[in-house]
PDB file of C-alpha atoms in Angstrom:
ATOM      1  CA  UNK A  39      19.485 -56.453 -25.733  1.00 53.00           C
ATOM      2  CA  UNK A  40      15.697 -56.484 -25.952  1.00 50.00           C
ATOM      3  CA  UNK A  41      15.482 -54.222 -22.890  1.00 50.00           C
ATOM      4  CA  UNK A  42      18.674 -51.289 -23.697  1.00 50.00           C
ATOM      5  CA  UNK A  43      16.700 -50.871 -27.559  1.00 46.00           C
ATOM      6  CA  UNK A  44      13.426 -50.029 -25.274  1.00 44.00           C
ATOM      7  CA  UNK A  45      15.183 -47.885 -23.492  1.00 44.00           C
ATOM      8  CA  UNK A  46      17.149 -46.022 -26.362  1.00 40.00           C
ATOM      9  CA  UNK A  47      13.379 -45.492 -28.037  1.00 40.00           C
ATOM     10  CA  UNK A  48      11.741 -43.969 -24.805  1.00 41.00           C
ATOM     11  CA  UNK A  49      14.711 -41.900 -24.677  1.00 45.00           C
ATOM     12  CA  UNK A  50      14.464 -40.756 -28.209  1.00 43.00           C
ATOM     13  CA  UNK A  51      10.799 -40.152 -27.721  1.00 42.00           C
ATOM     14  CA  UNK A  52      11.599 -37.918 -25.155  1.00 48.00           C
ATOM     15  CA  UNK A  53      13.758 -35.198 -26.797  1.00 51.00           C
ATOM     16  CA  UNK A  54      12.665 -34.624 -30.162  1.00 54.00           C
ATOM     17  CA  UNK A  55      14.000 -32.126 -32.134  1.00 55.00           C
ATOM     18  CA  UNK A  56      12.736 -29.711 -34.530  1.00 58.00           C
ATOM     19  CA  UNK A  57      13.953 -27.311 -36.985  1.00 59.00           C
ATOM     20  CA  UNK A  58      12.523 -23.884 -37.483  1.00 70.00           C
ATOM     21  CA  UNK A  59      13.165 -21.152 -39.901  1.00 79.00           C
ATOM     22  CA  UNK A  60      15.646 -19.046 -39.761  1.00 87.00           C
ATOM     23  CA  UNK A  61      16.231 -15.707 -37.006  1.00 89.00           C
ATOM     24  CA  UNK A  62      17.573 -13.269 -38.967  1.00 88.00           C
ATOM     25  CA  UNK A  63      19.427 -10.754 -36.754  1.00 88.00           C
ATOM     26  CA  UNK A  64      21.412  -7.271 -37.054  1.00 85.00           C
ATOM     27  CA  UNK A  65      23.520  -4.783 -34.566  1.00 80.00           C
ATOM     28  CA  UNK A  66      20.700  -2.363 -34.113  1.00 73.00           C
ATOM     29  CA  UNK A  67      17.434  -4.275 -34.529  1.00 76.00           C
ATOM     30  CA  UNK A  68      16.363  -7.493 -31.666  1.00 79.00           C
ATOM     31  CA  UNK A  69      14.497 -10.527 -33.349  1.00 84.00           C
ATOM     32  CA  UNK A  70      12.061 -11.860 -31.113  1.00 84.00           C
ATOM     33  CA  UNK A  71      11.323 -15.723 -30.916  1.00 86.00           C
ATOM     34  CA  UNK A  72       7.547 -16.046 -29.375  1.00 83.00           C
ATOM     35  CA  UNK A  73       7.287 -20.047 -27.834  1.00 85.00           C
ATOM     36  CA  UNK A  74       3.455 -21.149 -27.184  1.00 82.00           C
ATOM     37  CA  UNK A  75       5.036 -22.200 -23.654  1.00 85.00           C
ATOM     38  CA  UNK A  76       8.037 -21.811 -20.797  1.00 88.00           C
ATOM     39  CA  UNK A  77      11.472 -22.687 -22.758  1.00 91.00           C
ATOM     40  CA  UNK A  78      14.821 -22.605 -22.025  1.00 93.00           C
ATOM     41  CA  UNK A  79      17.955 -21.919 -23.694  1.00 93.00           C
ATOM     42  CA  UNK A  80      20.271 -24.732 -23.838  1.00 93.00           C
ATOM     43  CA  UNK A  81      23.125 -23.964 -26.304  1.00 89.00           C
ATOM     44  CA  UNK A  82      26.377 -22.289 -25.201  1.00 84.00           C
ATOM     45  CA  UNK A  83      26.974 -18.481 -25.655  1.00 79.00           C
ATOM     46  CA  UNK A  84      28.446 -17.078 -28.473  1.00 77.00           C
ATOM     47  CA  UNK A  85      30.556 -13.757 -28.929  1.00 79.00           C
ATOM     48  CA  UNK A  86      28.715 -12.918 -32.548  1.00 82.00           C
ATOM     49  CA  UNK A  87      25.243 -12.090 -30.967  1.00 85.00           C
ATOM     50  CA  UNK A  88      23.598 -11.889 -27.807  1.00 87.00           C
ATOM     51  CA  UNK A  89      20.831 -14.330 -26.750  1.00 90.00           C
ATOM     52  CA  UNK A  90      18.584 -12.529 -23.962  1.00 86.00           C
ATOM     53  CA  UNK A  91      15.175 -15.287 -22.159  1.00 87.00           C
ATOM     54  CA  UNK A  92      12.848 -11.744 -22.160  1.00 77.00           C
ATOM     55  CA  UNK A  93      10.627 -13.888 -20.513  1.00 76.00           C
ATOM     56  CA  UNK A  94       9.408 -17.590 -20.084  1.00 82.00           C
ATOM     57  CA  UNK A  95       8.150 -17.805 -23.816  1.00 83.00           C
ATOM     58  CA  UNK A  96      10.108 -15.260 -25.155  1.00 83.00           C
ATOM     59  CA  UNK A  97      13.632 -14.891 -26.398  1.00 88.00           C
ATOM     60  CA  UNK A  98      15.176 -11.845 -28.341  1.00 85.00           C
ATOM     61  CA  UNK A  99      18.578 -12.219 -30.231  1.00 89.00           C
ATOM     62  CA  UNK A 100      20.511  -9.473 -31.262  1.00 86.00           C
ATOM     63  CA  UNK A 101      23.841  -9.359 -33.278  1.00 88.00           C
ATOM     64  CA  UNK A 102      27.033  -7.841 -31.753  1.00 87.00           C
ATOM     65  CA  UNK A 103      29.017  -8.034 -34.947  1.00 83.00           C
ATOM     66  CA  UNK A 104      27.993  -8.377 -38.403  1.00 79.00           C
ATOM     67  CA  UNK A 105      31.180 -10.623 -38.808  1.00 78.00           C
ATOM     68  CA  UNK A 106      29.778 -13.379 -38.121  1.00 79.00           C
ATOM     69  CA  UNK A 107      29.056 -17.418 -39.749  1.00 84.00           C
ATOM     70  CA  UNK A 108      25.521 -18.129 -39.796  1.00 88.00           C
ATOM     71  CA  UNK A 109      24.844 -20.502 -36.780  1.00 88.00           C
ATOM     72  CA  UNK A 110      21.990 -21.488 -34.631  1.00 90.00           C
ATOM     73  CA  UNK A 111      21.077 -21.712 -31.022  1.00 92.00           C
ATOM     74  CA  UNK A 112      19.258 -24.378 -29.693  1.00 92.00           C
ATOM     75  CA  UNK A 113      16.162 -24.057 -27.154  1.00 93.00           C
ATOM     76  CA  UNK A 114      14.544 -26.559 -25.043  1.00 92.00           C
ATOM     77  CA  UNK A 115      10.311 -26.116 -24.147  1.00 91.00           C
ATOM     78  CA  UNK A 116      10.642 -27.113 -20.411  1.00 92.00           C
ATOM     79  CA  UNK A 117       7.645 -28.750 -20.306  1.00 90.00           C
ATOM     80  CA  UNK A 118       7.832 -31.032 -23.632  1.00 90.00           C
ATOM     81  CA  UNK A 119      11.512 -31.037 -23.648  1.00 89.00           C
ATOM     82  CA  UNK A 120      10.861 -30.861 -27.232  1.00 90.00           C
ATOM     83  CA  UNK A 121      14.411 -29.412 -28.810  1.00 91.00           C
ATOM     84  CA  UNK A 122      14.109 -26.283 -31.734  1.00 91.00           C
ATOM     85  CA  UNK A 123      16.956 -25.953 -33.295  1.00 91.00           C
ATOM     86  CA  UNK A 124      16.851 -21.965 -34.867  1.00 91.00           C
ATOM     87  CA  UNK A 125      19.022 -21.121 -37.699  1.00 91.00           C
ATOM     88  CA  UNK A 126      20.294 -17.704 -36.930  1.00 91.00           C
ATOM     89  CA  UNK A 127      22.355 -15.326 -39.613  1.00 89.00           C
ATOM     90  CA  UNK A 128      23.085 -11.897 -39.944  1.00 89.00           C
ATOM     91  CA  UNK A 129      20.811  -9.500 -42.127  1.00 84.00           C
ATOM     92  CA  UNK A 130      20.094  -5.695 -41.254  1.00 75.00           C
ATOM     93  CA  UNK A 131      16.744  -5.913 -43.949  1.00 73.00           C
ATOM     94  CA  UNK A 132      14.695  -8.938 -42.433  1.00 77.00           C
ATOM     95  CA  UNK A 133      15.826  -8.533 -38.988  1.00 81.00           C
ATOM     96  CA  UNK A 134      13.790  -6.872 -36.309  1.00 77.00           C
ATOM     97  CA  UNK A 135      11.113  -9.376 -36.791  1.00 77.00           C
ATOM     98  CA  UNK A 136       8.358 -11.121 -34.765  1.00 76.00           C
ATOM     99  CA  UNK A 137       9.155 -14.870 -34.986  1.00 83.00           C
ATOM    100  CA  UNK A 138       5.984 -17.132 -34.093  1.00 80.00           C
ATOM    101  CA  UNK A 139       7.721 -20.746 -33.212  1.00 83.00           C
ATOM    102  CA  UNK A 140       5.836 -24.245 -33.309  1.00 72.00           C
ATOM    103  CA  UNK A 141       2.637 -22.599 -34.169  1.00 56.00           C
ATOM    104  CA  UNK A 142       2.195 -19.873 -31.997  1.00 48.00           C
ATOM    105  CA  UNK A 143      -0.661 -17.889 -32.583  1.00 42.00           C
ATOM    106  CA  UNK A 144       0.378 -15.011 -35.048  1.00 39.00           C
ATOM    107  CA  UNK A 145       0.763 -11.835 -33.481  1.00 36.00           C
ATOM    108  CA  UNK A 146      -2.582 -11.830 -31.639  1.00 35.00           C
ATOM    109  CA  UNK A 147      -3.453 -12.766 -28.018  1.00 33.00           C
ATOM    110  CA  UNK A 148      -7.193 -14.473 -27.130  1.00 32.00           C
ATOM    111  CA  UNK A 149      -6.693 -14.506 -23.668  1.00 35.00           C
ATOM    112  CA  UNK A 150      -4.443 -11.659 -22.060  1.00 41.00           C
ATOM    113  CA  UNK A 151      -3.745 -12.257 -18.839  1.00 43.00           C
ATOM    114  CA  UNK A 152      -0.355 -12.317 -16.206  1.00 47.00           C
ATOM    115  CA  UNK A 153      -0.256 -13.749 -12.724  1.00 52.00           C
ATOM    116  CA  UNK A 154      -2.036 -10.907 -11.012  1.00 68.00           C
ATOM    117  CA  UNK A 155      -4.210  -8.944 -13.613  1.00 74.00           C
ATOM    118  CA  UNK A 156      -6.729  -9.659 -17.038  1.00 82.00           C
ATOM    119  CA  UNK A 157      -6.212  -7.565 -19.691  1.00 87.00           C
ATOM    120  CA  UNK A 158      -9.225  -8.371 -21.966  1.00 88.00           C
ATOM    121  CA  UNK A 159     -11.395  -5.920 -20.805  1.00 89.00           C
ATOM    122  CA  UNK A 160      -8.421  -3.153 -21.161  1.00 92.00           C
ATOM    123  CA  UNK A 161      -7.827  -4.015 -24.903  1.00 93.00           C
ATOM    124  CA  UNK A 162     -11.296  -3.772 -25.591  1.00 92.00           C
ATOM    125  CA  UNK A 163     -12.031  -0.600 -24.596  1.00 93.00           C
ATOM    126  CA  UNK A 164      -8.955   0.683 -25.939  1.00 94.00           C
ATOM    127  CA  UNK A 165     -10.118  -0.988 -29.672  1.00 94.00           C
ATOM    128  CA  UNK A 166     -13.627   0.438 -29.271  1.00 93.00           C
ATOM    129  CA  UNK A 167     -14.753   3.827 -30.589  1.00 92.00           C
ATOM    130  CA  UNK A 168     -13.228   6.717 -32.076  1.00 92.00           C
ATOM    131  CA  UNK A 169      -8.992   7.884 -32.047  1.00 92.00           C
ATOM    132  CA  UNK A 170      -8.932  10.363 -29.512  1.00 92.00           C
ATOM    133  CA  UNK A 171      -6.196  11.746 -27.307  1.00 93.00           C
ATOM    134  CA  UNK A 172      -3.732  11.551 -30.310  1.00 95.00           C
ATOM    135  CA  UNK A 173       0.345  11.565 -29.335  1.00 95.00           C
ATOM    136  CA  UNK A 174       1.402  11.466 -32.793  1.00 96.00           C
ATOM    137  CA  UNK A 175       0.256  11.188 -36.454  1.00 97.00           C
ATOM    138  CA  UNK A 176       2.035  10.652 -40.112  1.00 96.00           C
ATOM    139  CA  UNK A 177       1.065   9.972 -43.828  1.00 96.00           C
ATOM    140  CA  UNK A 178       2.672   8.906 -46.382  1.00 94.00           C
ATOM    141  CA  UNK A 179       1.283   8.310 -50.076  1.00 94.00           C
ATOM    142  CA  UNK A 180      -2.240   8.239 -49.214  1.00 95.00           C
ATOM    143  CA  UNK A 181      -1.619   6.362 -45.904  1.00 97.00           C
ATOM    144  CA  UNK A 182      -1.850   7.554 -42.607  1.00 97.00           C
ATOM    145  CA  UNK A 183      -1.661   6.261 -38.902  1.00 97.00           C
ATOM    146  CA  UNK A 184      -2.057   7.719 -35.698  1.00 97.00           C
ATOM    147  CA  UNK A 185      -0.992   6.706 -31.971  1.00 97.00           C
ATOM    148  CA  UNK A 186      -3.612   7.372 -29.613  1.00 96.00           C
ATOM    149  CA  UNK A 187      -5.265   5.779 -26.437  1.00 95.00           C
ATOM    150  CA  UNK A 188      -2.559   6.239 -24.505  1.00 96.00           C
ATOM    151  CA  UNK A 189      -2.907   4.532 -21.348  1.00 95.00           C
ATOM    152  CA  UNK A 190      -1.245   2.213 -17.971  1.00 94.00           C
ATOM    153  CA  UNK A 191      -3.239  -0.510 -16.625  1.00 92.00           C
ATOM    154  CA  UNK A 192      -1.617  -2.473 -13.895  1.00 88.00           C
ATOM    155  CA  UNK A 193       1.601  -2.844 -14.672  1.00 86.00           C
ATOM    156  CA  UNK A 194       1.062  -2.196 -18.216  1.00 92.00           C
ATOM    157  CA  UNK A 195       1.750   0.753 -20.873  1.00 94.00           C
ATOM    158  CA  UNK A 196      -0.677   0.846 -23.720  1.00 96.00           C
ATOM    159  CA  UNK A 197      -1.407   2.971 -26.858  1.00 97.00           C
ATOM    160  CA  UNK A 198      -3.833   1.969 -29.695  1.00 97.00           C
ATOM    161  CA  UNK A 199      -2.605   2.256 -33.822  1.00 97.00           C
ATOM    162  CA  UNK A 200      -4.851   3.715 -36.446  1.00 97.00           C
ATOM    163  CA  UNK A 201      -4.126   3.326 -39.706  1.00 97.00           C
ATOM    164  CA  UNK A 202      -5.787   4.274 -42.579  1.00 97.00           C
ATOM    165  CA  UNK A 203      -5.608   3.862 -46.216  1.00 96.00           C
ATOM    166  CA  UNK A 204      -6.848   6.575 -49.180  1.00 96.00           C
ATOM    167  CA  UNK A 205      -4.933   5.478 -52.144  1.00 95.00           C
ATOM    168  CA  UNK A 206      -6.053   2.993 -54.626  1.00 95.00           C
ATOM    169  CA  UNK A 207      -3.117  -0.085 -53.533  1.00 95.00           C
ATOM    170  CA  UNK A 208      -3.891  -1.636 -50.670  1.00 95.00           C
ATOM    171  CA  UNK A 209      -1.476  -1.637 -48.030  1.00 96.00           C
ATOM    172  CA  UNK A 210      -0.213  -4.631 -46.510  1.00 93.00           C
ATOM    173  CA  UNK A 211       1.973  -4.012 -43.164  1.00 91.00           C
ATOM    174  CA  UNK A 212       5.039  -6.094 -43.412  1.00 85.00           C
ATOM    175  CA  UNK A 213       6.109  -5.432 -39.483  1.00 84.00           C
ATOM    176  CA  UNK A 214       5.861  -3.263 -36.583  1.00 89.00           C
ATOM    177  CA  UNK A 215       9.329  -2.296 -34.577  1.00 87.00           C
ATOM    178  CA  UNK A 216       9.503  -0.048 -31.577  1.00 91.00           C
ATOM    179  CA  UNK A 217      12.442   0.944 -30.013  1.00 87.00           C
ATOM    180  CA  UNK A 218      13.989   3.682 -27.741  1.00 90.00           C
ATOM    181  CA  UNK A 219      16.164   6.175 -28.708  1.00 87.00           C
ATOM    182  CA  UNK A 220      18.069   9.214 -27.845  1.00 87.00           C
ATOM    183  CA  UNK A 221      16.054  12.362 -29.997  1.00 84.00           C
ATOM    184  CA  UNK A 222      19.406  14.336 -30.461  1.00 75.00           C
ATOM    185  CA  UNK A 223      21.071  10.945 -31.595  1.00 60.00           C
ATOM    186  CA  UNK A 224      21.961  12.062 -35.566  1.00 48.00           C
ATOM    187  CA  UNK A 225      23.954   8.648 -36.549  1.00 44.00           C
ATOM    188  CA  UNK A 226      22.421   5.670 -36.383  1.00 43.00           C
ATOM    189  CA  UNK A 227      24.046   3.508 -33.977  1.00 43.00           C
ATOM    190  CA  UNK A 228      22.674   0.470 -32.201  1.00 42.00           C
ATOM    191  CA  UNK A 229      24.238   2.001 -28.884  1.00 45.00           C
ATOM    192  CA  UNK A 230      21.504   4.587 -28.696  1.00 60.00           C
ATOM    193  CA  UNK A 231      18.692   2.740 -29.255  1.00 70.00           C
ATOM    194  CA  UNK A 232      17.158  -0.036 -26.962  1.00 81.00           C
ATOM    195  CA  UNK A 233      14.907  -2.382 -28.578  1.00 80.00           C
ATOM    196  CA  UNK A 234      11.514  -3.032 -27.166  1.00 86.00           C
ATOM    197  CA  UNK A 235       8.826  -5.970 -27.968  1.00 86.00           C
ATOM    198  CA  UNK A 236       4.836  -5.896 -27.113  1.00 90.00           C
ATOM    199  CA  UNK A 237       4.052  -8.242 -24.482  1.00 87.00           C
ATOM    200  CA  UNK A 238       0.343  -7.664 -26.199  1.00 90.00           C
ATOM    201  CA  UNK A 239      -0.844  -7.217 -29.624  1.00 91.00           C
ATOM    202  CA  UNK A 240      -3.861  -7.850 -31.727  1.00 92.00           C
ATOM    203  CA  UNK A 241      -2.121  -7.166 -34.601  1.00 91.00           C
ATOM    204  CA  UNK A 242      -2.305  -9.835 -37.278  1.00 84.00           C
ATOM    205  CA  UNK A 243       0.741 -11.027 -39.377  1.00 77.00           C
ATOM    206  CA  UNK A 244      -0.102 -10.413 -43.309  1.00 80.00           C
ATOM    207  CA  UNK A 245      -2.757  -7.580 -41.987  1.00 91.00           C
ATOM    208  CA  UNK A 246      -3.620  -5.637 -45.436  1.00 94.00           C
ATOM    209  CA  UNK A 247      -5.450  -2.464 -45.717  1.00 95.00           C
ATOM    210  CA  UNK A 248      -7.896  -1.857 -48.345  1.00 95.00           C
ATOM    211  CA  UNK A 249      -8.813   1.185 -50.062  1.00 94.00           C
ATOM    212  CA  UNK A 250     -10.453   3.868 -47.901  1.00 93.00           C
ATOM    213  CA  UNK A 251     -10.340   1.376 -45.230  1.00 95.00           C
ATOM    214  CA  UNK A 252      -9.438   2.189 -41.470  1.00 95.00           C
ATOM    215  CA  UNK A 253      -7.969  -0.550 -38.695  1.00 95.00           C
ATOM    216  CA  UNK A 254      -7.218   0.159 -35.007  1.00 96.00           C
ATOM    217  CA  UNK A 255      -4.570  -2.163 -32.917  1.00 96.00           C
ATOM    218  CA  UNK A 256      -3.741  -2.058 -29.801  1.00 96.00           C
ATOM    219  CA  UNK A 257       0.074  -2.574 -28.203  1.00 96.00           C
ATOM    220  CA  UNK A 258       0.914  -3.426 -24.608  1.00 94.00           C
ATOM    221  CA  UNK A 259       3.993  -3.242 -23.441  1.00 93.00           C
ATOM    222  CA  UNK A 260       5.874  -3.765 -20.076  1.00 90.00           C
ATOM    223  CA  UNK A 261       6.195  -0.389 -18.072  1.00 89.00           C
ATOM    224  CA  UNK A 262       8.847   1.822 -19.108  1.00 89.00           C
ATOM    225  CA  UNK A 263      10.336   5.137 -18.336  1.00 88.00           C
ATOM    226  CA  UNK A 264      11.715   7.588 -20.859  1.00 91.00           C
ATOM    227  CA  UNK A 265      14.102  10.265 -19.939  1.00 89.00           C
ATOM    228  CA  UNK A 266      13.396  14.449 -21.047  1.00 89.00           C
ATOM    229  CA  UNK A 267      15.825  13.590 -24.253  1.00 89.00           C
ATOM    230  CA  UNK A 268      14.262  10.228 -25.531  1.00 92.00           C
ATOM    231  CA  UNK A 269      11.102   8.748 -27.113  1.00 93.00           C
ATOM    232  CA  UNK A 270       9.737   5.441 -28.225  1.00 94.00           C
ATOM    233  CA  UNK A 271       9.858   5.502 -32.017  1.00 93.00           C
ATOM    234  CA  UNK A 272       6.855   3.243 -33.843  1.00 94.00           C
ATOM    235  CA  UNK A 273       8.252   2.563 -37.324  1.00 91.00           C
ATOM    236  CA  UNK A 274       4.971   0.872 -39.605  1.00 91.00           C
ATOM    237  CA  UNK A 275       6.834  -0.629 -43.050  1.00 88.00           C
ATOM    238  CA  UNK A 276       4.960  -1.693 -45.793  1.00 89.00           C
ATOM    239  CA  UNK A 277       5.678  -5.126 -47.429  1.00 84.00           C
ATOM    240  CA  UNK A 278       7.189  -4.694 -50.731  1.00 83.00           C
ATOM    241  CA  UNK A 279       6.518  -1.205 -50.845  1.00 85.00           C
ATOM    242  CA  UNK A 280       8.238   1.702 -49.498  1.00 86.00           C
ATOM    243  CA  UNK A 281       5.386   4.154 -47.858  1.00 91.00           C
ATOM    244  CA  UNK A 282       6.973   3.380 -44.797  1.00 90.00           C
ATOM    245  CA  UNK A 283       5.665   5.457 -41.089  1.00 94.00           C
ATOM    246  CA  UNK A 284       7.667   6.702 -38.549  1.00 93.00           C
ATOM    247  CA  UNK A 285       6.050   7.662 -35.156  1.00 95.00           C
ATOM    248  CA  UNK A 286       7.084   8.591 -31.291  1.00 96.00           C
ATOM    249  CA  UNK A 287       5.727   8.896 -27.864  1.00 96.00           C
ATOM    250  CA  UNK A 288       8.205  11.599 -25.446  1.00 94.00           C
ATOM    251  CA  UNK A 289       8.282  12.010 -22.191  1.00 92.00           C
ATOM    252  CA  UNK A 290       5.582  14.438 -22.113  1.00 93.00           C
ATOM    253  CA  UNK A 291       3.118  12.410 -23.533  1.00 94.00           C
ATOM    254  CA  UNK A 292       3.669   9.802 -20.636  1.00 92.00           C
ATOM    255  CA  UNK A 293       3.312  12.692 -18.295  1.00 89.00           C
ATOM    256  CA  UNK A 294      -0.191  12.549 -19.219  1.00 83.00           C
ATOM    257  CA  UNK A 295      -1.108   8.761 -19.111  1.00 88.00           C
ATOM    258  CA  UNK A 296      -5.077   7.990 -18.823  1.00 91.00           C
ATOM    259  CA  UNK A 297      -4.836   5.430 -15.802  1.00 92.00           C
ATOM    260  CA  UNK A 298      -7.434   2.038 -16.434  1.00 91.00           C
ATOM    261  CA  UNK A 299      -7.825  -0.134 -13.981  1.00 85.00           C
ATOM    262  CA  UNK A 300      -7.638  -4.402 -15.234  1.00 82.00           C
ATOM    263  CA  UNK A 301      -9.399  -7.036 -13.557  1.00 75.00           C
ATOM    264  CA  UNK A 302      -8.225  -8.731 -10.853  1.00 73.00           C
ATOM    265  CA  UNK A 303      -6.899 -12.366 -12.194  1.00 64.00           C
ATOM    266  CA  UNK A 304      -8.497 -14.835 -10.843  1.00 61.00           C
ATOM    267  CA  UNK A 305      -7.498 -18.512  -9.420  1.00 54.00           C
ATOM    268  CA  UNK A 306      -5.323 -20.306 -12.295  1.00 48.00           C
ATOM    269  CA  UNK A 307      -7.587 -23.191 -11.295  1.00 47.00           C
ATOM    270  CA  UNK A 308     -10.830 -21.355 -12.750  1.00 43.00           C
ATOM    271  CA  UNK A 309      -9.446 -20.161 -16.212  1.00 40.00           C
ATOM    272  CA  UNK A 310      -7.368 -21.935 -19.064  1.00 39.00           C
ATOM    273  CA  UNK A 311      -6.278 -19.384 -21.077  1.00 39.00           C
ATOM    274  CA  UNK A 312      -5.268 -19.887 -25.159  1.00 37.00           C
ATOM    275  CA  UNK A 313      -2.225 -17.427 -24.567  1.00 39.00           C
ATOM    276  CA  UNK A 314      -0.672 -16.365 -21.346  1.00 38.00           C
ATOM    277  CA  UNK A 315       1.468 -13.403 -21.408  1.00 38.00           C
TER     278      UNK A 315
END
């Protein structure tokens, strides 16, 4: 008896469970769920949204029908086998989000790095000086931002944010979303636009922008292609507010990439890095 209790403890121990806050989802914007390391999904599909493992520590849900119960899905950290359980329900104003699980670090990366190339050195020099080689710009009451910078490194796509503020309120960013759509698209349907989340981002969650103050982030992203008819949008919205920015990067402005060349990564062995993307 003594030994099967042991047993049932260690076995307890070994699969805890946590709850998280809740995914909220919609048809044409993707949640993303950011894990601090590898996880895996571990509950069973579902035909009311889609569940897609982006990559080791990243998942991105997405609803297929607005008609749906709130539910959650259940993910498993491989390493840990630690259990979050992620309430997920269906709301077109707070989905589109960047979800930070278990304490991962909020939307900022200390050490960027992938199995064959650093990034440090690329954000950087993209953060560092004056806007210059500007793709787009647009202001709003007294607020104004700017994509600039840019650039590919490795197997990366880049471009750095400005945004400054002339009125009197501050203005406090609420979330980024980026996404690719069809320019001649008139509707808005989730069927023409494709979703996309920075791999890389030294962007701050609660980021607030003083009077006459000016910021600079930088974005990475995985490669991508656009075709002659589509462009990333870069929608900035304001929390509580409504001076909302809408930006985009064609084709034509990836015709002229500025090419930067990351350093080499070297052996795992030599580096422990705070975030690995």
């Amino acid at each position: 008896m003594k030994k099967s209790f042991i047993i049932f403890i260690l076995g307890a121990w070994g699969t805890v469970s946590y709850a998280q806050d809740t995914a909220y989802v919609s048809r044409d914007k993707t949640t993303a769920l950011f894990f601090k390391s590898a996880v895996k999904i571990i509950s069973k599909s579902t035909h009311g949204f889609d569940v897609t493992q982006k990559e080791d520590a990243l998942i991105t849900i997405k609803a297929l029908d607005a008609d749906f119960a709130p539910t959650r899905i259940n993910v498993q950290d491989v390493s840990t086998a630690k259990i979050y359980h992620i309430p997920v329900e269906y709301s077109y104003g707070r989905a589109g989000r960047r979800i930070d699980i278990d304490g991962t670090a909020p939307m900022t990366v200390r050490v960027i790095k992938t199995g064959d190339y650093n990034y440090n050195a690329v954000v950087t020099q993209l953060g560092e000086g004056k806007r210059k080689d500007v793709v787009d710009h647009e202001k709003t009451g007294g607020v104004k931002a700017w994509v600039d910078k840019l650039s590919l490194a490795g197997n990366r796509i880049f471009f750095r944010l400005d945004i400054r503020n002339k009125s009197n309120l501050p203005y406090e960013i609420d979330f980024v979303r980026f996404y690719i759509r069809d320019l001649k698209t008139v509707a808005r349907m989730a069927t023409h636009e494709q979703e996309i989340v920075p791999l890389i981002t030294t962007l701050h969650k609660k980021t607030s922008i003083a009077h006459k103050q000016d910021i600079a982030k930088i974005f990475g992203f995985h490669r991508f292609s656009l075709s002659e008819d589509q462009a990333l949008n870069v929608e900035l919205y304001e929390r509580n507010g409504n001076r909302h920015l809408y930006l985009q990067i064609k084709q034509k402005d990836l015709d002229d990439l500025k090419t930067i060349a990351p350093a080499r990564q070297q052996p795992a062995n030599t580096l422990v890095a705070a975030n690995t993307l």
